[in-house]
mmCIF file of N, CA, C and O in Angstrom:
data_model
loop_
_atom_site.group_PDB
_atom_site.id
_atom_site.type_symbol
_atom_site.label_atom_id
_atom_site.label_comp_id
_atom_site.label_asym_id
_atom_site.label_seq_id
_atom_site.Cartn_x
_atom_site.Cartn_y
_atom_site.Cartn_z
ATOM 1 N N UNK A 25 16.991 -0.784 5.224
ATOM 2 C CA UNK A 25 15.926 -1.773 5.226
ATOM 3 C C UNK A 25 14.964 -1.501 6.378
ATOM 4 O O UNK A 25 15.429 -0.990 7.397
ATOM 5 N N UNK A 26 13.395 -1.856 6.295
ATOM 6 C CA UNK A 26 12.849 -1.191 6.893
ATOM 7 C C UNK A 26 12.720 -2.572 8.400
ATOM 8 O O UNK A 26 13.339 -3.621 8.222
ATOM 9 N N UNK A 27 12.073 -2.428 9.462
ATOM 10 C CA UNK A 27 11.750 -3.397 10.091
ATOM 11 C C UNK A 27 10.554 -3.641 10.304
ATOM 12 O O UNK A 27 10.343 -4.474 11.185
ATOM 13 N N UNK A 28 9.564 -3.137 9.727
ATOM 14 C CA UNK A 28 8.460 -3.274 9.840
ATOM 15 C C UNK A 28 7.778 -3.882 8.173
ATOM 16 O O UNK A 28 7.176 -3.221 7.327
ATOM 17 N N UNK A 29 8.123 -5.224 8.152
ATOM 18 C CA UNK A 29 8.076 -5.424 6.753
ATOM 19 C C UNK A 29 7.181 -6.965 6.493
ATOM 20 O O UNK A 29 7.491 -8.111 6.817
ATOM 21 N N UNK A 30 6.002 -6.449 5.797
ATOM 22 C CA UNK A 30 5.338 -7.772 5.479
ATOM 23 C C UNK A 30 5.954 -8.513 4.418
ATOM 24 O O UNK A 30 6.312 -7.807 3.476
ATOM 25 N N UNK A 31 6.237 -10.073 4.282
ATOM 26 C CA UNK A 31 6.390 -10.210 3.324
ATOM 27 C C UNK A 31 5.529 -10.380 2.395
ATOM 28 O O UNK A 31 4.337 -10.478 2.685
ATOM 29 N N UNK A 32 6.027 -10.457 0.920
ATOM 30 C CA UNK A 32 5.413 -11.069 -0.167
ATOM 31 C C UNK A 32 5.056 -12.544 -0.139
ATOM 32 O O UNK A 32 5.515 -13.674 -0.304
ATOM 33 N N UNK A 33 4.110 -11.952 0.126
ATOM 34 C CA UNK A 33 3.131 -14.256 -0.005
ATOM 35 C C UNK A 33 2.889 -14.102 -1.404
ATOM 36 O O UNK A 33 2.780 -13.378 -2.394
ATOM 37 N N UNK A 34 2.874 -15.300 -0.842
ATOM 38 C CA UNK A 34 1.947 -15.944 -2.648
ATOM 39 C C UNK A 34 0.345 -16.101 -2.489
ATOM 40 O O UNK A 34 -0.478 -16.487 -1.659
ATOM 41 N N UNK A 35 0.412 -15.544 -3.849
ATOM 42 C CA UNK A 35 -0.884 -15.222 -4.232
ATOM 43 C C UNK A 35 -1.443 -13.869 -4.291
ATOM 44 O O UNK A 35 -2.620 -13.646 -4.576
ATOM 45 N N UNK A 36 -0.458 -12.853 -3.978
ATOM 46 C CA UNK A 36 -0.717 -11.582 -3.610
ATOM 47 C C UNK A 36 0.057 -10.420 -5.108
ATOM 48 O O UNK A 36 0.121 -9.194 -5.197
ATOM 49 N N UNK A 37 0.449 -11.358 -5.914
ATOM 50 C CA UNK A 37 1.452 -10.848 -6.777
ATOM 51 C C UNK A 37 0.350 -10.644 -8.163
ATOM 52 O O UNK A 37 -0.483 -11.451 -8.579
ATOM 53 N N UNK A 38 0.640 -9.460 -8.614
ATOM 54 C CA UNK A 38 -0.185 -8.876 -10.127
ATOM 55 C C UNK A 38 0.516 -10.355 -11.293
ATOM 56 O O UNK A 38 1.589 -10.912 -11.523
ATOM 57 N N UNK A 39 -0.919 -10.420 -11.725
ATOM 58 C CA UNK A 39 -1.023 -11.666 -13.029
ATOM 59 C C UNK A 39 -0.721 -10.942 -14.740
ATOM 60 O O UNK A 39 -1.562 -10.516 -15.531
ATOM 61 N N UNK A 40 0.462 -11.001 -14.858
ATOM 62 C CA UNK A 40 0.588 -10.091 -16.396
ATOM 63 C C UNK A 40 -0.709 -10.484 -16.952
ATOM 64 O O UNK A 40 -1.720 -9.791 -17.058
ATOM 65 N N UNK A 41 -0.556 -11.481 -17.228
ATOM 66 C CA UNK A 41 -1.748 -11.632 -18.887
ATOM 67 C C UNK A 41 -3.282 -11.264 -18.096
ATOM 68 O O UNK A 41 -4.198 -11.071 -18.895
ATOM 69 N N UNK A 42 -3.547 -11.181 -17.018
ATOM 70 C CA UNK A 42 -4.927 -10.257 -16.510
ATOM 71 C C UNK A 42 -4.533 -8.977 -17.127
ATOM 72 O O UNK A 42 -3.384 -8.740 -16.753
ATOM 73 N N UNK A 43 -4.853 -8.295 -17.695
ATOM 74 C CA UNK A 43 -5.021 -7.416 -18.038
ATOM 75 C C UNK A 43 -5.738 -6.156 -17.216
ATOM 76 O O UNK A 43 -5.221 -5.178 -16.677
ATOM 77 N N UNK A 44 -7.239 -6.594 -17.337
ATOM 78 C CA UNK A 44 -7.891 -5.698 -16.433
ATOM 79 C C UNK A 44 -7.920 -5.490 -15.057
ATOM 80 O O UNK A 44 -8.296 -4.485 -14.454
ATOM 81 N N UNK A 45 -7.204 -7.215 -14.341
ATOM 82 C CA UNK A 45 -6.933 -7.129 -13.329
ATOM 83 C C UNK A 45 -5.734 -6.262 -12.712
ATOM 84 O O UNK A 45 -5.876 -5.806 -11.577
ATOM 85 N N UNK A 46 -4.643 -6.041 -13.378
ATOM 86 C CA UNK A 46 -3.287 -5.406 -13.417
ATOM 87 C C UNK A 46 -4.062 -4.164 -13.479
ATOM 88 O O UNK A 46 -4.147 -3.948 -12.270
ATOM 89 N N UNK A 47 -4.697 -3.182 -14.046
ATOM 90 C CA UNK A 47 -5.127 -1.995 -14.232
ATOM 91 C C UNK A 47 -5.838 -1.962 -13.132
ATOM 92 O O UNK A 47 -5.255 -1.183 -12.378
ATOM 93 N N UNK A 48 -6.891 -2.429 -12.563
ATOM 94 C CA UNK A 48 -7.375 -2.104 -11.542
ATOM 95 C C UNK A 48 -6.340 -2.292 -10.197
ATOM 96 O O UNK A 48 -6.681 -1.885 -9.087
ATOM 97 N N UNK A 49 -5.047 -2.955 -10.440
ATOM 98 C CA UNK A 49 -4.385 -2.916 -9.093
ATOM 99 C C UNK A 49 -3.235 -1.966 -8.986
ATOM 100 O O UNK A 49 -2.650 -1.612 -7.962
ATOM 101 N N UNK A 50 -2.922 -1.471 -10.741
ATOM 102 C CA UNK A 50 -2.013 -0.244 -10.731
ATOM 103 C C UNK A 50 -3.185 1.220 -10.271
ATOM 104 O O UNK A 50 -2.829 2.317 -9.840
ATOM 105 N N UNK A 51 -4.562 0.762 -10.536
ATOM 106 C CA UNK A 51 -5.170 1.845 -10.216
ATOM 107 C C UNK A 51 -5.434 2.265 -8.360
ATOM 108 O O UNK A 51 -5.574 3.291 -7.693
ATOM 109 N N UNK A 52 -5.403 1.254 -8.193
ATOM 110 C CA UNK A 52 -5.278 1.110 -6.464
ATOM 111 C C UNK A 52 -3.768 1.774 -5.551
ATOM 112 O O UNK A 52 -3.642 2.487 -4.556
ATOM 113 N N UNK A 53 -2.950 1.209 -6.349
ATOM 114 C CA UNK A 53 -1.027 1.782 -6.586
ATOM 115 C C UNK A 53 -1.101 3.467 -6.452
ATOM 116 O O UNK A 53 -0.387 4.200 -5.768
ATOM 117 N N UNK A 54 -2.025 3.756 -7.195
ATOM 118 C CA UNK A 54 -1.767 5.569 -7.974
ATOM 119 C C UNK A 54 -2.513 6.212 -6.753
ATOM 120 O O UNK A 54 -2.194 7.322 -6.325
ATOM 121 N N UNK A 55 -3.596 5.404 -6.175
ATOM 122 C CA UNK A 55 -4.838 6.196 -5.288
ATOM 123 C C UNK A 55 -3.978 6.343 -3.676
ATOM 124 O O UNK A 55 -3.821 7.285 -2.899
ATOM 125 N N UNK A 56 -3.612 5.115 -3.674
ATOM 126 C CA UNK A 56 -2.249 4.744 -1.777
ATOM 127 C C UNK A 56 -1.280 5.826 -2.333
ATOM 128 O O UNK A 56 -0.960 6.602 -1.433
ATOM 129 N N UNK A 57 -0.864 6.045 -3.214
ATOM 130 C CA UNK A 57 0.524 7.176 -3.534
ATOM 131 C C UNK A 57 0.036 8.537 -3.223
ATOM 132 O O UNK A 57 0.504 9.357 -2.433
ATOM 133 N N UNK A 58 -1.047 8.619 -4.036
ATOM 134 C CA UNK A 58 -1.560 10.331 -3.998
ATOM 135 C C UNK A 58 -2.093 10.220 -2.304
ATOM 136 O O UNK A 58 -1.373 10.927 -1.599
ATOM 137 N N UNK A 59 -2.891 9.689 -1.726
ATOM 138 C CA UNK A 59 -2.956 9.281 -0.443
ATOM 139 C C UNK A 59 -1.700 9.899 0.375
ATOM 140 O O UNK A 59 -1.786 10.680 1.323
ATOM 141 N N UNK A 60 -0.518 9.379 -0.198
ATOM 142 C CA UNK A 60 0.500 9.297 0.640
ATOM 143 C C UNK A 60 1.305 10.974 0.680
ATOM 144 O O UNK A 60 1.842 11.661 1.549
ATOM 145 N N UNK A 61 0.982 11.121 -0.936
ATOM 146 C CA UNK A 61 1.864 12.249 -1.372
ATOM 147 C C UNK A 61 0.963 13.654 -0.529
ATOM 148 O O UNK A 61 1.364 14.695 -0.008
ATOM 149 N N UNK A 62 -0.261 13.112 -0.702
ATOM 150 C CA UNK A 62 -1.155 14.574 -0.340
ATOM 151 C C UNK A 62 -1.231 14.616 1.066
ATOM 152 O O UNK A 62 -1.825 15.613 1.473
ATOM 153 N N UNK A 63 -0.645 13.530 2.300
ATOM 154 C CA UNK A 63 -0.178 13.538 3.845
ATOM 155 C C UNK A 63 1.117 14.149 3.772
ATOM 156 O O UNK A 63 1.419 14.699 4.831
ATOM 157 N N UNK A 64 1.779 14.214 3.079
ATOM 158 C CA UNK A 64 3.175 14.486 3.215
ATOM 159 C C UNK A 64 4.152 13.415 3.494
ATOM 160 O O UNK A 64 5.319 13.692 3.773
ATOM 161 N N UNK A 65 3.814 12.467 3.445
ATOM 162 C CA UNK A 65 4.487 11.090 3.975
ATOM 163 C C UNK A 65 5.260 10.545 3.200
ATOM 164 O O UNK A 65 4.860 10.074 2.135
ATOM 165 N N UNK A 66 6.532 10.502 3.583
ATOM 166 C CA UNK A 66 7.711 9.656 2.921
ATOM 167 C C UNK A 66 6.514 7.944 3.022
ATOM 168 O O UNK A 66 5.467 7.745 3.638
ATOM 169 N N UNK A 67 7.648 6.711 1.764
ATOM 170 C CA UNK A 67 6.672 5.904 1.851
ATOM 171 C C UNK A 67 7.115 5.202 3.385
ATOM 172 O O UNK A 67 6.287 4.621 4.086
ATOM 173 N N UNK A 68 8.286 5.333 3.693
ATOM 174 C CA UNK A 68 8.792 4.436 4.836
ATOM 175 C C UNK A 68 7.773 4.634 6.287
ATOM 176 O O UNK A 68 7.561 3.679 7.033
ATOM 177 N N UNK A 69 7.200 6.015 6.538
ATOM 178 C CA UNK A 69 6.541 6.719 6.989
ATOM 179 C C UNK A 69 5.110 6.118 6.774
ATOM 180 O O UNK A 69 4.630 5.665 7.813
ATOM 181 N N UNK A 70 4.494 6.034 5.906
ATOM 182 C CA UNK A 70 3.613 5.547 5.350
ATOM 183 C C UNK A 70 3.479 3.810 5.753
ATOM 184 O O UNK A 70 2.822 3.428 6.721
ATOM 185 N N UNK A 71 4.033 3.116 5.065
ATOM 186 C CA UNK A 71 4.672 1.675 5.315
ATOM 187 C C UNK A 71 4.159 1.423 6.789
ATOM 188 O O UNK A 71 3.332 0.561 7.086
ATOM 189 N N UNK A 72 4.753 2.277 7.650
ATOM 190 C CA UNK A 72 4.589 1.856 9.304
ATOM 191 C C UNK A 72 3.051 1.727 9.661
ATOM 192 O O UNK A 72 2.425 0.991 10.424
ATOM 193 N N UNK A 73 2.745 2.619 8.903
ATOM 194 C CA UNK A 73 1.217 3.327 9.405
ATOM 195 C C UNK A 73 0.442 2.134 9.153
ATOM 196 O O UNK A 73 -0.380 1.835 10.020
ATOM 197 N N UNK A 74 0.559 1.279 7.975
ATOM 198 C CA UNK A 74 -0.363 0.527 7.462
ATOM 199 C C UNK A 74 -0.032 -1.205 7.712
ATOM 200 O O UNK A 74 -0.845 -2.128 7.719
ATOM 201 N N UNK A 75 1.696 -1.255 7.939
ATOM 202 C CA UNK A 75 1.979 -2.284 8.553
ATOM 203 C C UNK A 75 2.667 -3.102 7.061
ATOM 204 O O UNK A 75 2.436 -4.279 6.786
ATOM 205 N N UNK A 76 3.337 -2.385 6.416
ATOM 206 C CA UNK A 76 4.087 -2.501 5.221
ATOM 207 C C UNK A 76 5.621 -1.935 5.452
ATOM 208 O O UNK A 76 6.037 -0.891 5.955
ATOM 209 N N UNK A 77 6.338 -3.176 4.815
ATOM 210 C CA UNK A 77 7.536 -2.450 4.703
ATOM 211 C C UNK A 77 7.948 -1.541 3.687
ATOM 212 O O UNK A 77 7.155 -1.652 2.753
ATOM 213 N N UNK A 78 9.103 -0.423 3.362
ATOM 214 C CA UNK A 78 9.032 0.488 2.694
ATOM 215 C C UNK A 78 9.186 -0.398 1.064
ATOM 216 O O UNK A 78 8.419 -0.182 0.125
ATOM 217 N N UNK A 79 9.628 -0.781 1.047
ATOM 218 C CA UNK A 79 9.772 -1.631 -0.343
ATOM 219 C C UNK A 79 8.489 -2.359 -0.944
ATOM 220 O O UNK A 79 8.188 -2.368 -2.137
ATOM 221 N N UNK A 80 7.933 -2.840 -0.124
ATOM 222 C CA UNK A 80 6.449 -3.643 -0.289
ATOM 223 C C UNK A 80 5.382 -2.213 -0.302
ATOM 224 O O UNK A 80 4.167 -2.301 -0.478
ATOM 225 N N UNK A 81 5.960 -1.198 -0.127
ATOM 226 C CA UNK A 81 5.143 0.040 -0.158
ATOM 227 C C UNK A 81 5.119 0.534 -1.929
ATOM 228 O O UNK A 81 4.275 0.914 -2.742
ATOM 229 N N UNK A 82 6.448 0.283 -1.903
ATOM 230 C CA UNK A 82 6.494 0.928 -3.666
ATOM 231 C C UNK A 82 6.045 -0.160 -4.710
ATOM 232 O O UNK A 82 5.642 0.213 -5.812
ATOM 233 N N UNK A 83 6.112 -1.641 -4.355
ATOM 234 C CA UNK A 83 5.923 -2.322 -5.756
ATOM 235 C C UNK A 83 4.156 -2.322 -5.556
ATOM 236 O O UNK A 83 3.465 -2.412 -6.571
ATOM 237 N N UNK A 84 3.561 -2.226 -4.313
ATOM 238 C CA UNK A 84 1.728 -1.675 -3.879
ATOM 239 C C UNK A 84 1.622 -0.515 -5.155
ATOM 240 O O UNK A 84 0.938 -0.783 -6.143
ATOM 241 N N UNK A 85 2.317 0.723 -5.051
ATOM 242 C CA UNK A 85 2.197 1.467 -5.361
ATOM 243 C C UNK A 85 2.283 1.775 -7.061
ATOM 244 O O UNK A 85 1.529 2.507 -7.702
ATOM 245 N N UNK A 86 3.473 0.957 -7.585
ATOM 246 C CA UNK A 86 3.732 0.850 -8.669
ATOM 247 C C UNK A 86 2.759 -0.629 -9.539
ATOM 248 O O UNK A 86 3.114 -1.155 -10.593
ATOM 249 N N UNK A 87 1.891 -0.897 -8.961
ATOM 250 C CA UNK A 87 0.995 -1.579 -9.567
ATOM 251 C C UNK A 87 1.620 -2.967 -9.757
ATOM 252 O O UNK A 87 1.114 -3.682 -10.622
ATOM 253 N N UNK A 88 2.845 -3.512 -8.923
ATOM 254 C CA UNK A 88 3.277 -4.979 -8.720
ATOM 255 C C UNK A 88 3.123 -5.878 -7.792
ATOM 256 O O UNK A 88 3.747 -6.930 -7.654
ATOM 257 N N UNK A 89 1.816 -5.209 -6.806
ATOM 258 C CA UNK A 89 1.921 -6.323 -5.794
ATOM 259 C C UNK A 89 0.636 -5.365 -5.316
ATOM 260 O O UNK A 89 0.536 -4.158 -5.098
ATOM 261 N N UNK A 90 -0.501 -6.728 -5.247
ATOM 262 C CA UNK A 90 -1.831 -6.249 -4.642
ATOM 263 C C UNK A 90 -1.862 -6.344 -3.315
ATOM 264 O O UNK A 90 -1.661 -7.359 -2.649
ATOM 265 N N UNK A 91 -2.164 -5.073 -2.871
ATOM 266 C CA UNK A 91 -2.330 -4.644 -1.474
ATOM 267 C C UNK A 91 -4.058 -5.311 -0.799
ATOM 268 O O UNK A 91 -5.181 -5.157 -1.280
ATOM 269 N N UNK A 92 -3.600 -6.082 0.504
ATOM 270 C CA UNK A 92 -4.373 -6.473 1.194
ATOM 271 C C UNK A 92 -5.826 -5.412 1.274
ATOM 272 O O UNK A 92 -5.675 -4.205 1.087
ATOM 273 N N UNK A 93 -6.628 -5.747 1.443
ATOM 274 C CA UNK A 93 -7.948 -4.435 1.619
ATOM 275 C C UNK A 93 -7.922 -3.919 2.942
ATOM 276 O O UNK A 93 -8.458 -2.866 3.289
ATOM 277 N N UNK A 94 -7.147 -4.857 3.824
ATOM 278 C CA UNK A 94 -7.252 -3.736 5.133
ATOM 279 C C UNK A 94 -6.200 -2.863 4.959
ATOM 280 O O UNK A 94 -6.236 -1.698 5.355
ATOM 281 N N UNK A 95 -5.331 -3.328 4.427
ATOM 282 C CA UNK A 95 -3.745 -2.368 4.180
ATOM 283 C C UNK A 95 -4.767 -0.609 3.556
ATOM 284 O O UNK A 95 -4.817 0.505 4.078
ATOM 285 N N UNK A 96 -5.383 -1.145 2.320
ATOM 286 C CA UNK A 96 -6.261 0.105 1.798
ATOM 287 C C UNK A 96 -6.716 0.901 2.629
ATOM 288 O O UNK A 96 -6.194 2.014 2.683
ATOM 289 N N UNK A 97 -7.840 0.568 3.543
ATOM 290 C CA UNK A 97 -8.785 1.259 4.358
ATOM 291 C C UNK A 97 -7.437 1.853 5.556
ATOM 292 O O UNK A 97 -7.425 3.054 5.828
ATOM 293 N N UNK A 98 -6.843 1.326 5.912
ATOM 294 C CA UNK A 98 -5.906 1.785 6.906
ATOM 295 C C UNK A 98 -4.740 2.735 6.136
ATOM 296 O O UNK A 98 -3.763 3.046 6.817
ATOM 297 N N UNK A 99 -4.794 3.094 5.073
ATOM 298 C CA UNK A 99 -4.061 3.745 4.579
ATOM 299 C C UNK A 99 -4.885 5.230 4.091
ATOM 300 O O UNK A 99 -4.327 6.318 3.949
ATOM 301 N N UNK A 100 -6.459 4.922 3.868
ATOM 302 C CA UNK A 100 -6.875 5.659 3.948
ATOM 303 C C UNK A 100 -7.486 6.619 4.990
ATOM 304 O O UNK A 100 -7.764 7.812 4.864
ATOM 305 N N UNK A 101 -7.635 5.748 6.116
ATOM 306 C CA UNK A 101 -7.918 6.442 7.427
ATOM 307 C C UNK A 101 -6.524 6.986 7.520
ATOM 308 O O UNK A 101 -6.523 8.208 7.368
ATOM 309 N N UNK A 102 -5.626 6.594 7.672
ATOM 310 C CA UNK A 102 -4.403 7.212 7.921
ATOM 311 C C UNK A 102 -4.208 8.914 7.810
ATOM 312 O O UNK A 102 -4.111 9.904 8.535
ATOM 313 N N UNK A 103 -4.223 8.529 6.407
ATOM 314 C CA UNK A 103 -3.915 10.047 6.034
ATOM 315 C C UNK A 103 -4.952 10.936 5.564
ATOM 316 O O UNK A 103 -4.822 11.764 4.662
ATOM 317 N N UNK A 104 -6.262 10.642 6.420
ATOM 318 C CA UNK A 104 -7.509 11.012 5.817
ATOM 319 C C UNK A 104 -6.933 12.665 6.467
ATOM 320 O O UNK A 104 -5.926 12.791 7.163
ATOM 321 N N UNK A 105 -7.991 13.997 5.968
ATOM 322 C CA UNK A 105 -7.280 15.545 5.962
ATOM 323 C C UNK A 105 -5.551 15.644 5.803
ATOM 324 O O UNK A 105 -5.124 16.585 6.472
ATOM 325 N N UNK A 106 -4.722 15.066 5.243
ATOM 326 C CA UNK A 106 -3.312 15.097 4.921
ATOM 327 C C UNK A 106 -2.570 14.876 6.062
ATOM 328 O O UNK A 106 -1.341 14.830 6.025
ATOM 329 N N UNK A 107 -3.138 14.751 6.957
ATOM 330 C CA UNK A 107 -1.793 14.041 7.982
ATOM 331 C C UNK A 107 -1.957 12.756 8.318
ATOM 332 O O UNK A 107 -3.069 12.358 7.970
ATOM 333 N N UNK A 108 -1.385 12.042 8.786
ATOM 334 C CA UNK A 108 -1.577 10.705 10.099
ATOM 335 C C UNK A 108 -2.518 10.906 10.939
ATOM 336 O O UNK A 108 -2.390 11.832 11.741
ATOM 337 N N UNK A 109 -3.782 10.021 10.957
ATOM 338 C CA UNK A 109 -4.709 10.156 12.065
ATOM 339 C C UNK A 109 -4.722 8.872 12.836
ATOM 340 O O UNK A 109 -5.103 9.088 13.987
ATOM 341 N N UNK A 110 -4.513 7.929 12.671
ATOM 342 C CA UNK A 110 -4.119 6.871 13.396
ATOM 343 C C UNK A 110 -3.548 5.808 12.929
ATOM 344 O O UNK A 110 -2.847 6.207 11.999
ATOM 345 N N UNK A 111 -3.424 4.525 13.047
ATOM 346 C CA UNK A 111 -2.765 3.114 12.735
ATOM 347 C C UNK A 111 -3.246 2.147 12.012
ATOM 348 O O UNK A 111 -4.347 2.595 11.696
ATOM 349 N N UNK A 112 -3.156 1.162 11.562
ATOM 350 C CA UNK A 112 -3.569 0.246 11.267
ATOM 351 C C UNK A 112 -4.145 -1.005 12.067
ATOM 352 O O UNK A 112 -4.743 -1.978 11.608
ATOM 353 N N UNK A 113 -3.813 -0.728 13.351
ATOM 354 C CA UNK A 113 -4.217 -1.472 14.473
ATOM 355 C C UNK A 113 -5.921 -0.787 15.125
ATOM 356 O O UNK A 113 -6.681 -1.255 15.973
ATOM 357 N N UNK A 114 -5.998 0.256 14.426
ATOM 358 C CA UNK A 114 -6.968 1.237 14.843
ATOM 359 C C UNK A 114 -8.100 0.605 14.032
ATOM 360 O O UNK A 114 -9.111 1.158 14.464
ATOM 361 N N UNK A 115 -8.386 -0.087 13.277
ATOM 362 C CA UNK A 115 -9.237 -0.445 12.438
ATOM 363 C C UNK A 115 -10.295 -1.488 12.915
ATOM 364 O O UNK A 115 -11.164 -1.885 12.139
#
């Protein structure tokens, strides 16, 4: 278990019957993964960077739980040229 772990609030959770909304947040899921995959970053690794725990990293990822917009931008500075460039506190 990780210790660096936001929880799941409410209100932050994918709406089945949205439809288009669910697609645009599994599409957000696929973009933080390849993000992650193309740094080399395990997600637990990842998780820290952005201020997510590793579990709240995969259901982000797997299109079950909408990721905050700073979580985004800090995930993308992160691993902007494939490595870790700084934090989420860096923002």
């Amino acid at each position: 278990m990780s210790t660096n772990n936001e929880t799941d609030e409410h209100g932050w959770d994918v709406d089945p019957e949205d439809e288009s909304g669910a697609a645009v947040v599994a599409a957000v899921g696929r973009q933080l993964k390849a993000w992650r995959e193309a740094a080399g970053m395990r997600a637990a690794e990842f998780g820290v960077l952005i201020g997510y725990g590793e579990d709240l990293i995969y259901k982000v990822e797997g299109g079950r739980r909408i990721p905050r917009p700073a979580r985004v931008y800090a995930g993308r500075a992160g691993v902007r040229g494939g490595r870790a460039i700084g934090t989420a506190g860096d923002l």
